[in-house]
Amino acid sequence: MDDIAPARPAGPTDISDDLVRREAKKAAVWLGVAALFALAVLLAQPIMVIIGGIVFAAMIDGGQRLIARVAPFLPRWLRITLVLLGALGFLVWLVTFAGGQIAAQAAEFPAVIQTQLERLALWAQSHGITMQNLDLQAIASQVLGSVGQVTRALGGIFGGFTTAFLIFILAIYFVLEPDLYRRGVAWMLPERSRAHFEGTAVRMGKSLRMLLFGRLIGMAVEGFATWGLLAWWGVPMAALLGLLTGLLAFLPNIGAPISGALMIMVGFSGGTEMGLFCIAVYVIVQTVDGNIIVPMVAKRTADLAPALVLGAQLMFGLLFGILGLMLADPIIAMLKIALERQAERNDANRVADQG
């Protein structure tokens, strides 16, 4: 009995109560989640670049799958090459045949907007609406940059080559060997969750392909239709307005009002009749896109509420800049699918437990 060491007294950091120990573990989990969130904010830019690579890879994969329906005998790498060459050819055409015209129109664009704002101010004053200390230059800046991230997106098309190049390279790696990266992520998960992750990843990929396919169709229809109709009527800067309309169509809810406002302001610079025609073009193009293209694609993609998408765009644009604004829609679609898959898994487990 003398050889038994006396019990060590409890120290101030020892937790003997089970309830306190459980609560401490919960607090540690929440602190870990907060730390991960802070780390995600610090690494926001590379994270958004990686997600951009995944989204762009889904777009390329969707293109090669379309080619496979027509020419299934072609190897996958060749179909991917054809998609990339097609995208490169479009960019070369845009720069070669329309680049000079669009650049010249872009140089005139701020002056046209400034003139229209001055006319709007005079019209308001003539109707008894007083505007004291009116700074037209500031108003022009607000109109052209009403959504700061959107205007930076238009400039970033030519200035953000580094980010675009990284997204492009990542997308090629992802689309060439998608199974390699999917298996790598699954390997890091518990074994019982790997099959669930595989199914979720497959469903996410399909939803992304359809979502982006519909977005590209909408961009092409809106851009070329706007360009053609405005050019037919002789509206100034028709090529630039068509390009802006097509690019901004990638941003649902936000892009259409901005492109429409710019189109109408330019239209009224040529007179009331031309302005009314621009309004009609905007209504027709948006009606066709909203009532034909969007419903056709939405049936086979994640059905996202417009208010949810708009709120996500505002938050992601504020937190992550232009990339967050552009990728808000695909990210929300993937999150929705992940939550739906988890709910299905929980229901299946509940049924199994009851059985």
Coordinates of C-alpha atoms in Angstrom, one line a residue:
M1 CA 0.0 0.0 0.0
D2 CA 2.9 2.3 0.7
D3 CA 4.0 1.9 -3.0
I4 CA 0.8 3.5 -4.4
A5 CA 1.4 7.1 -5.3
P6 CA -1.0 9.6 -4.0
A7 CA -3.6 10.9 -6.4
R8 CA -2.6 14.1 -8.2
P9 CA -4.8 17.0 -7.3
A10 CA -6.8 18.4 -10.2
G11 CA -5.2 21.5 -11.8
P12 CA -7.0 24.7 -12.9
T13 CA -7.1 23.5 -16.6
D14 CA -8.5 20.0 -15.8
I15 CA -12.1 19.5 -16.7
S16 CA -13.8 16.7 -14.8
D17 CA -17.4 17.6 -15.5
D18 CA -18.7 15.8 -18.6
L19 CA -21.1 18.7 -19.5
V20 CA -18.3 21.3 -19.3
R21 CA -16.1 19.0 -21.5
R22 CA -18.8 18.7 -24.1
E23 CA -19.4 22.4 -24.2
A24 CA -15.7 23.1 -24.5
K25 CA -15.6 20.8 -27.5
K26 CA -18.5 22.6 -29.1
A27 CA -16.7 26.0 -28.5
A28 CA -13.5 24.6 -30.1
V29 CA -15.5 23.5 -33.1
W30 CA -17.1 27.0 -33.5
L31 CA -13.7 28.6 -33.0
G32 CA -12.3 26.3 -35.8
V33 CA -15.2 27.3 -38.1
A34 CA -14.5 31.0 -37.4
A35 CA -10.8 30.4 -38.1
L36 CA -11.6 28.6 -41.4
F37 CA -13.9 31.5 -42.4
A38 CA -11.2 34.0 -41.7
L39 CA -8.7 31.9 -43.7
A40 CA -11.2 31.7 -46.6
V41 CA -11.4 35.6 -46.5
L42 CA -7.6 35.9 -46.6
L43 CA -7.4 33.4 -49.4
A44 CA -10.4 34.7 -51.2
Q45 CA -8.7 35.5 -54.5
P46 CA -7.0 32.1 -55.1
I47 CA -10.2 30.3 -53.9
M48 CA -12.3 32.3 -56.5
V49 CA -9.7 31.6 -59.2
I50 CA -9.9 27.8 -58.5
I51 CA -13.7 28.0 -58.6
G52 CA -13.5 30.0 -61.8
G53 CA -11.3 27.2 -63.2
I54 CA -13.9 24.6 -62.3
V55 CA -16.7 26.7 -63.8
F56 CA -14.8 27.3 -67.0
A57 CA -13.9 23.6 -67.2
A58 CA -17.6 22.7 -67.0
M59 CA -18.2 25.1 -69.9
I60 CA -15.5 23.4 -72.0
D61 CA -16.8 20.0 -71.0
G62 CA -20.3 20.9 -72.1
G63 CA -18.9 22.0 -75.5
Q64 CA -17.1 18.8 -76.1
R65 CA -20.2 16.8 -75.1
L66 CA -22.2 18.6 -77.7
I67 CA -19.5 17.7 -80.3
A68 CA -19.7 14.1 -79.1
R69 CA -23.3 14.0 -80.1
V70 CA -22.4 14.9 -83.7
A71 CA -19.1 13.1 -83.9
P72 CA -18.8 10.5 -81.2
F73 CA -15.9 8.8 -83.0
L74 CA -13.6 11.7 -82.2
P75 CA -11.4 11.2 -79.1
R76 CA -12.2 13.4 -76.1
W77 CA -8.9 15.4 -76.2
L78 CA -9.6 16.3 -79.8
R79 CA -13.2 17.5 -79.0
I80 CA -11.7 19.6 -76.2
T81 CA -9.2 21.1 -78.6
L82 CA -12.0 21.9 -81.1
V83 CA -13.9 23.8 -78.4
L84 CA -10.8 25.8 -77.4
L85 CA -10.0 26.6 -81.0
G86 CA -13.5 27.8 -81.5
A87 CA -13.3 30.1 -78.6
L88 CA -10.0 31.4 -79.8
G89 CA -11.3 31.9 -83.3
F90 CA -14.2 34.0 -81.9
L91 CA -11.8 36.2 -80.0
V92 CA -9.6 36.7 -83.0
W93 CA -12.7 37.6 -85.1
L94 CA -13.8 40.0 -82.4
V95 CA -10.5 41.8 -82.3
T96 CA -9.8 41.7 -86.0
F97 CA -13.1 42.7 -87.5
A98 CA -14.9 44.5 -84.6
G99 CA -12.1 45.6 -82.4
G100 CA -11.3 48.9 -84.1
Q101 CA -14.9 49.9 -84.4
I102 CA -15.7 49.0 -80.8
A103 CA -12.6 50.8 -79.5
A104 CA -13.6 54.0 -81.3
Q105 CA -17.1 53.7 -80.0
A106 CA -15.9 53.1 -76.5
A107 CA -13.9 56.3 -76.6
E108 CA -17.0 58.3 -77.5
F109 CA -19.2 56.5 -75.0
P110 CA -18.5 58.7 -71.8
A111 CA -19.2 61.9 -73.7
V112 CA -22.5 60.6 -75.0
I113 CA -23.6 59.6 -71.4
Q114 CA -22.4 63.0 -70.1
T115 CA -24.5 64.9 -72.7
Q116 CA -27.6 62.8 -71.9
L117 CA -27.2 63.5 -68.2
E118 CA -27.0 67.2 -68.9
R119 CA -30.2 67.0 -71.0
L120 CA -31.9 65.0 -68.2
A121 CA -30.9 67.7 -65.7
L122 CA -32.4 70.4 -67.9
W123 CA -35.6 68.5 -68.4
A124 CA -35.9 68.0 -64.6
Q125 CA -35.4 71.7 -64.0
S126 CA -38.0 72.6 -66.7
H127 CA -40.5 70.5 -64.8
G128 CA -39.8 72.1 -61.4
I129 CA -37.4 69.5 -60.1
T130 CA -34.6 71.5 -58.5
M131 CA -31.2 70.1 -58.3
Q132 CA -28.8 72.1 -56.2
N133 CA -25.1 71.7 -56.4
L134 CA -25.4 69.3 -59.3
D135 CA -22.2 67.6 -60.2
L136 CA -22.7 66.0 -63.6
Q137 CA -19.3 64.5 -63.6
A138 CA -20.0 62.7 -60.4
I139 CA -23.4 61.6 -61.7
A140 CA -21.8 60.2 -64.8
S141 CA -19.4 58.3 -62.7
Q142 CA -22.2 56.9 -60.7
V143 CA -24.2 55.9 -63.8
L144 CA -21.2 54.3 -65.5
G145 CA -20.2 52.6 -62.3
S146 CA -23.6 52.0 -60.6
V147 CA -22.4 48.6 -59.8
G148 CA -18.7 49.1 -59.3
Q149 CA -17.8 45.4 -59.8
V150 CA -19.6 45.3 -63.1
T151 CA -17.8 48.2 -64.6
R152 CA -14.5 46.8 -63.4
A153 CA -15.5 43.6 -65.1
L154 CA -15.6 45.3 -68.4
G155 CA -12.2 46.9 -67.9
G156 CA -10.9 43.7 -66.4
I157 CA -11.6 41.9 -69.7
F158 CA -8.5 43.6 -71.0
G159 CA -6.6 44.2 -67.8
G160 CA -7.0 41.0 -65.8
F161 CA -4.9 38.8 -68.1
T162 CA -3.1 37.2 -65.2
T163 CA -6.2 36.0 -63.4
A164 CA -7.9 35.0 -66.7
F165 CA -4.7 33.0 -67.7
L166 CA -4.7 31.2 -64.4
I167 CA -8.4 30.3 -64.7
F168 CA -7.8 29.1 -68.3
I169 CA -4.8 26.9 -67.3
L170 CA -6.7 25.4 -64.3
A171 CA -9.8 24.8 -66.5
I172 CA -7.7 22.8 -69.0
Y173 CA -6.2 20.7 -66.2
F174 CA -9.6 20.0 -64.7
V175 CA -11.3 19.2 -68.0
L176 CA -8.6 16.9 -69.3
E177 CA -8.6 14.6 -66.2
P178 CA -11.7 15.3 -64.2
D179 CA -11.8 11.9 -62.6
L180 CA -8.3 12.4 -61.2
Y181 CA -9.2 15.4 -59.2
R182 CA -12.6 14.1 -58.2
R183 CA -11.0 10.9 -56.8
G184 CA -8.4 13.0 -55.1
V185 CA -11.0 15.0 -53.2
A186 CA -13.0 11.8 -52.4
W187 CA -9.8 10.2 -51.0
M188 CA -9.6 12.9 -48.4
L189 CA -13.1 12.1 -47.2
P190 CA -14.2 9.3 -44.8
E191 CA -14.8 6.1 -46.8
R192 CA -18.5 6.0 -46.0
S193 CA -18.9 9.5 -47.6
R194 CA -17.0 8.9 -50.8
A195 CA -19.9 7.4 -52.8
H196 CA -22.1 10.2 -51.7
F197 CA -19.5 12.8 -52.8
E198 CA -19.2 11.1 -56.2
G199 CA -22.9 11.3 -56.8
T200 CA -23.0 14.9 -55.7
A201 CA -20.0 15.9 -57.9
V202 CA -21.7 14.3 -61.0
R203 CA -24.9 16.1 -60.4
M204 CA -23.1 19.4 -59.8
G205 CA -21.2 19.0 -63.1
K206 CA -24.4 18.3 -65.1
S207 CA -26.1 21.3 -63.5
L208 CA -23.2 23.6 -64.2
R209 CA -23.0 22.5 -67.8
M210 CA -26.6 23.2 -68.4
L211 CA -26.5 26.5 -66.5
L212 CA -23.5 27.8 -68.4
F213 CA -24.9 26.5 -71.7
G214 CA -28.1 28.5 -71.2
R215 CA -26.1 31.5 -70.1
L216 CA -23.9 31.4 -73.3
I217 CA -27.0 31.0 -75.5
G218 CA -28.6 34.0 -73.7
M219 CA -25.4 36.1 -74.1
A220 CA -25.2 35.3 -77.8
V221 CA -28.9 35.9 -78.5
E222 CA -28.9 39.2 -76.6
G223 CA -25.6 40.5 -77.9
F224 CA -26.1 39.7 -81.6
A225 CA -29.8 40.7 -81.6
T226 CA -29.1 44.0 -80.0
W227 CA -26.2 44.6 -82.3
G228 CA -28.2 43.8 -85.4
L229 CA -31.3 45.7 -84.5
L230 CA -29.5 48.8 -83.4
A231 CA -27.2 48.8 -86.5
W232 CA -30.3 48.3 -88.8
W233 CA -31.9 51.5 -87.3
G234 CA -28.6 53.4 -87.4
V235 CA -28.2 53.8 -83.6
P236 CA -24.7 55.1 -82.7
M237 CA -22.3 52.7 -81.1
A238 CA -24.4 49.7 -82.0
A239 CA -21.4 47.3 -81.9
L240 CA -20.3 48.5 -78.5
L241 CA -23.9 48.3 -77.1
G242 CA -24.3 44.8 -78.5
L243 CA -21.0 43.7 -76.9
L244 CA -21.9 45.2 -73.5
T245 CA -25.4 43.6 -73.7
G246 CA -23.9 40.2 -74.4
L247 CA -21.3 40.4 -71.7
L248 CA -23.7 41.8 -69.1
A249 CA -26.1 39.0 -69.9
F250 CA -23.8 36.7 -67.9
L251 CA -24.9 38.5 -64.8
P252 CA -28.6 37.7 -64.3
N253 CA -30.8 40.3 -62.6
I254 CA -28.0 42.9 -62.6
G255 CA -26.7 42.9 -66.2
A256 CA -29.9 43.5 -68.1
P257 CA -31.0 46.8 -66.4
I258 CA -27.5 48.3 -66.7
S259 CA -27.2 47.4 -70.4
G260 CA -30.7 48.6 -71.0
A261 CA -30.1 51.9 -69.3
L262 CA -27.0 52.5 -71.4
M263 CA -28.7 51.6 -74.6
I264 CA -31.7 53.9 -74.0
M265 CA -29.5 56.8 -73.1
V266 CA -27.5 56.4 -76.3
G267 CA -30.7 56.0 -78.2
F268 CA -32.1 59.3 -77.0
S269 CA -28.9 61.0 -78.0
G270 CA -30.2 60.6 -81.6
G271 CA -33.7 61.8 -80.9
T272 CA -36.9 60.7 -79.4
E273 CA -37.8 58.3 -82.1
M274 CA -34.5 56.5 -81.8
G275 CA -34.8 56.4 -78.0
L276 CA -38.2 54.8 -78.3
F277 CA -36.8 52.3 -80.7
C278 CA -34.1 51.4 -78.3
I279 CA -36.7 50.9 -75.5
A280 CA -38.5 48.5 -77.9
V281 CA -35.3 46.6 -78.7
Y282 CA -34.6 46.2 -75.0
V283 CA -38.1 44.9 -74.2
I284 CA -38.1 42.5 -77.2
V285 CA -34.7 41.1 -76.5
Q286 CA -35.3 40.6 -72.8
T287 CA -38.8 39.1 -73.5
V288 CA -37.4 36.5 -75.8
D289 CA -34.6 35.7 -73.4
G290 CA -36.8 35.6 -70.4
N291 CA -39.7 33.7 -71.8
I292 CA -38.0 31.3 -74.2
I293 CA -34.3 30.7 -73.4
V294 CA -34.4 30.9 -69.6
P295 CA -37.4 28.6 -69.1
M296 CA -36.1 26.1 -71.6
V297 CA -32.8 25.9 -69.7
A298 CA -34.2 26.2 -66.2
K299 CA -36.1 23.0 -66.6
R300 CA -32.9 21.1 -66.6
T301 CA -30.8 23.1 -64.2
A302 CA -30.9 24.1 -60.6
D303 CA -34.0 26.2 -60.1
L304 CA -32.7 29.3 -58.3
A305 CA -35.0 32.0 -57.0
P306 CA -34.1 35.4 -58.5
A307 CA -34.0 37.1 -55.2
L308 CA -31.5 34.5 -53.9
V309 CA -29.3 35.0 -56.9
L310 CA -29.4 38.8 -56.6
G311 CA -28.6 38.7 -52.9
A312 CA -25.7 36.3 -53.6
Q313 CA -24.3 38.6 -56.3
L314 CA -24.4 41.6 -54.0
M315 CA -22.7 39.7 -51.1
F316 CA -20.1 37.8 -53.3
G317 CA -19.4 41.0 -55.3
L318 CA -18.7 42.9 -52.0
L319 CA -16.6 40.1 -50.5
F320 CA -14.7 38.8 -53.5
G321 CA -14.9 41.5 -56.1
I322 CA -15.6 40.9 -59.8
L323 CA -14.9 37.2 -59.7
G324 CA -17.4 36.8 -56.9
L325 CA -20.0 38.7 -58.8
M326 CA -19.5 36.6 -61.9
L327 CA -19.4 33.3 -60.1
A328 CA -22.2 33.9 -57.6
D329 CA -24.8 32.1 -59.7
P330 CA -22.8 28.9 -60.2
I331 CA -21.6 28.8 -56.6
I332 CA -25.2 29.1 -55.3
A333 CA -26.3 26.3 -57.7
M334 CA -23.6 24.0 -56.4
L335 CA -24.4 24.8 -52.8
K336 CA -28.1 24.1 -53.4
I337 CA -27.3 20.7 -55.0
A338 CA -25.0 19.8 -52.1
L339 CA -27.7 20.7 -49.6
E340 CA -30.3 18.7 -51.5
R341 CA -28.0 15.7 -51.7
Q342 CA -27.4 15.9 -48.0
A343 CA -31.1 16.1 -47.3
E344 CA -31.7 13.0 -49.5
R345 CA -28.9 11.2 -47.6
N346 CA -30.5 12.1 -44.2
D347 CA -33.9 10.8 -45.4
A348 CA -32.4 7.6 -46.6
N349 CA -30.6 7.1 -43.3
R350 CA -33.8 7.8 -41.3
V351 CA -35.7 5.3 -43.4
A352 CA -33.0 2.7 -42.9
D353 CA -33.0 3.3 -39.1
Q354 CA -36.8 2.9 -38.9
G355 CA -36.7 -0.2 -41.0

